[in-house]
């Protein structure tokens, strides 16, 4: 699992719901941020942030209301807000594809390392939850830090993991709104993005977790080319 292109794979299919906003430029190519509405199997919706090149936007003439079906990676970067560093998350689109025959429009596989002690808790309805932060290696000594949430039996399992333990997982990316208290009189609505874990393996068994098999129902036999790998690793995200 040393191949960094396999450590972080995303498939999403949804509807663009925001205008593209310029983010940055690399080698004279512009990259833009926008939001995509992705349906859950339950019928609920997640509104997910994506980053996509100007070339891909023009290739498919993507605008509000357009369908997007794409492969990419879930990336993190730090943004300075009010003097504080905030972890930002985005789906970095690497390739637009034709719509496959699939019932799941949102799929992610990750392999990385626990980088903060897991936080285990129960809800008022006695549902077990555990939060973990996974560091996923990228080429050129970069890493992405991905918040993940486990439920039930998986939550009980990950609560015993330690910082530095290897983990592999599959699931979906979800958005979640919450209230942030700014003062005694002011509350701000915020949106968190995280991976909801459906399947995982840890410790020595992580090497036996077949990332390709977990994901290839959406990607077929596609692998990113060396040129794609080199180009996207110049991205500042």
XYZ file of C-alpha atoms in Angstrom:
237
model
C 0.000 0.000 0.000
C 2.945 2.327 -0.642
C 1.378 3.488 -3.897
C -0.001 6.891 -2.934
C -2.407 7.027 -5.868
C -4.330 4.100 -4.332
C -4.405 5.466 -0.774
C -7.102 8.034 -1.486
C -9.790 7.517 -4.127
C -13.178 9.169 -4.464
C -16.099 8.624 -6.809
C -18.934 11.167 -6.704
C -21.970 11.733 -8.868
C -24.294 14.655 -8.327
C -25.611 18.046 -9.404
C -23.640 21.290 -9.357
C -25.427 23.783 -7.094
C -23.069 26.788 -6.953
C -21.124 29.053 -9.243
C -17.454 28.234 -9.759
C -15.229 30.539 -7.672
C -11.566 30.982 -8.578
C -9.214 29.317 -6.077
C -5.658 29.386 -7.446
C -3.500 28.911 -10.506
C -0.818 26.319 -11.303
C 1.315 26.531 -14.450
C -1.160 29.012 -15.986
C -4.117 26.681 -15.375
C -6.877 27.983 -13.136
C -8.568 25.900 -10.453
C -12.048 26.647 -9.155
C -14.165 25.702 -6.143
C -17.852 24.852 -6.278
C -20.473 22.755 -4.495
C -22.100 19.522 -5.653
C -25.323 18.009 -4.303
C -24.909 14.254 -3.886
C -27.778 11.940 -2.941
C -27.500 9.360 -0.182
C -29.083 5.954 -0.596
C -31.601 7.089 2.046
C -32.701 9.984 -0.179
C -31.049 12.668 1.948
C -28.535 14.992 0.320
C -24.941 15.963 1.031
C -23.583 19.265 -0.294
C -19.892 18.645 -0.938
C -17.089 21.061 -1.861
C -15.025 20.237 -4.931
C -11.971 21.736 -6.602
C -11.742 21.373 -10.372
C -9.553 22.745 -13.146
C -10.790 25.313 -15.631
C -9.962 22.846 -18.408
C -12.397 20.239 -17.056
C -15.117 22.838 -16.478
C -14.875 23.943 -20.104
C -14.575 20.390 -21.400
C -18.044 19.475 -20.114
C -19.468 23.025 -19.975
C -20.228 22.648 -16.281
C -22.647 25.191 -14.802
C -25.276 25.254 -12.044
C -27.677 22.383 -12.679
C -25.128 20.322 -14.630
C -24.549 16.707 -13.669
C -21.058 15.834 -12.502
C -19.630 12.326 -12.423
C -15.999 12.219 -11.433
C -13.016 10.506 -9.879
C -10.682 12.277 -7.499
C -9.221 12.458 -4.026
C -10.392 13.906 -0.701
C -7.876 16.622 0.147
C -7.167 18.846 3.132
C -5.417 22.181 3.438
C -5.042 24.858 6.102
C -6.723 28.232 5.724
C -6.046 31.226 7.952
C -9.292 32.719 9.305
C -9.306 35.494 11.920
C -5.736 34.695 12.846
C -6.442 30.989 13.346
C -5.610 28.050 11.106
C -8.651 26.034 10.020
C -8.589 22.613 8.364
C -10.421 22.804 5.036
C -11.569 19.815 3.004
C -12.356 19.421 -0.681
C -12.810 16.716 -3.295
C -10.056 17.378 -5.829
C -11.391 16.263 -9.209
C -8.844 14.446 -11.352
C -11.061 13.029 -14.089
C -14.613 13.402 -15.384
C -16.196 10.122 -16.451
C -19.399 8.897 -18.028
C -22.146 7.924 -15.615
C -21.655 4.270 -14.610
C -24.372 1.796 -13.772
C -24.294 2.214 -10.026
C -26.679 2.782 -7.148
C -24.058 4.460 -4.967
C -23.162 8.012 -6.057
C -20.639 8.585 -3.281
C -17.760 6.260 -2.512
C -14.322 6.728 -0.938
C -11.446 4.458 0.035
C -8.561 5.609 2.236
C -5.432 4.081 3.711
C -3.407 5.967 6.287
C -2.485 6.360 9.931
C -4.311 7.459 13.068
C -2.895 10.882 13.940
C -5.036 11.843 16.978
C -6.451 9.692 19.791
C -9.925 8.430 18.762
C -12.872 10.046 20.551
C -15.557 7.530 21.516
C -18.991 8.612 22.716
C -22.654 7.614 22.789
C -25.636 9.694 21.698
C -28.679 10.337 23.918
C -30.262 7.410 22.051
C -27.290 5.177 22.997
C -25.868 5.072 19.508
C -22.114 4.472 19.603
C -19.882 6.879 17.640
C -16.120 7.322 17.357
C -14.293 10.196 15.669
C -10.848 9.624 14.178
C -8.429 11.737 12.172
C -6.559 9.820 9.476
C -3.327 11.055 7.883
C -3.156 9.867 4.268
C 0.188 10.099 2.485
C 0.447 11.837 -0.855
C 3.366 12.055 -3.270
C 6.151 14.583 -2.703
C 5.977 14.130 1.085
C 2.531 15.674 1.382
C -0.285 14.364 3.561
C -4.021 14.909 3.814
C -5.746 14.887 7.213
C -9.214 13.400 6.894
C -11.831 13.396 9.692
C -13.735 10.118 9.807
C -16.636 8.855 11.870
C -17.362 5.236 12.806
C -20.610 3.781 14.134
C -21.654 0.852 16.291
C -19.276 -2.101 16.139
C -16.763 -0.068 14.129
C -16.836 2.651 16.793
C -16.079 0.117 19.526
C -13.213 -1.194 17.425
C -11.522 2.110 16.623
C -11.718 3.413 20.199
C -8.848 1.035 21.009
C -6.589 2.276 18.200
C -3.519 4.339 18.992
C -1.787 7.233 17.274
C 0.410 5.803 14.519
C -1.724 2.714 13.902
C -2.327 1.909 10.251
C -5.907 1.829 9.032
C -7.724 1.214 5.741
C -11.389 2.045 5.231
C -14.210 2.569 2.789
C -17.354 4.649 3.095
C -18.832 7.898 1.843
C -18.191 11.619 2.285
C -20.919 13.419 4.177
C -21.754 17.003 5.094
C -23.127 17.895 8.512
C -24.386 21.220 9.836
C -23.718 22.272 13.410
C -23.908 25.373 15.588
C -20.740 27.113 16.727
C -21.096 29.390 19.741
C -19.218 32.640 19.103
C -20.398 34.421 22.257
C -23.206 34.350 24.804
C -25.413 36.042 22.230
C -24.138 34.843 18.863
C -24.295 31.396 17.252
C -23.026 30.637 13.759
C -24.167 27.748 11.568
C -21.193 25.790 10.260
C -20.752 22.805 7.952
C -18.421 19.913 8.703
C -17.254 17.351 6.159
C -16.178 13.849 7.135
C -15.993 10.274 5.949
C -18.729 8.012 7.284
C -17.050 4.609 7.599
C -18.853 1.516 6.366
C -15.924 -0.926 6.427
C -12.435 -0.845 7.902
C -9.364 -2.831 8.799
C -6.473 -1.949 11.064
C -3.073 -3.062 12.299
C -1.535 -5.908 10.267
C -4.830 -6.718 8.583
C -4.829 -3.316 6.822
C -2.499 -4.829 4.236
C -5.202 -7.372 3.436
C -7.840 -4.689 2.841
C -8.121 -4.662 -0.949
C -8.610 -0.993 -1.844
C -8.965 -1.762 -5.534
C -11.670 -4.329 -4.939
C -13.532 -1.915 -2.651
C -13.444 0.756 -5.327
C -13.266 -0.831 -8.776
C -17.027 -1.219 -9.108
C -16.889 2.497 -9.978
C -13.467 2.823 -11.607
C -13.211 -0.376 -13.645
C -9.541 -0.957 -14.400
C -8.694 2.746 -14.469
C -5.392 3.831 -12.924
C -4.049 7.366 -12.936
C -1.179 7.936 -15.345
C 2.242 9.199 -14.297
C 1.467 12.490 -16.043
C -1.745 12.955 -14.063
C 0.097 12.147 -10.830
C 2.866 14.649 -11.571
C 0.499 17.431 -12.637
C -1.860 17.214 -9.690
C 0.962 17.135 -7.169
C 1.960 20.658 -8.194
C -1.434 21.761 -6.823
C -1.183 23.887 -3.678
C -4.035 22.020 -2.006
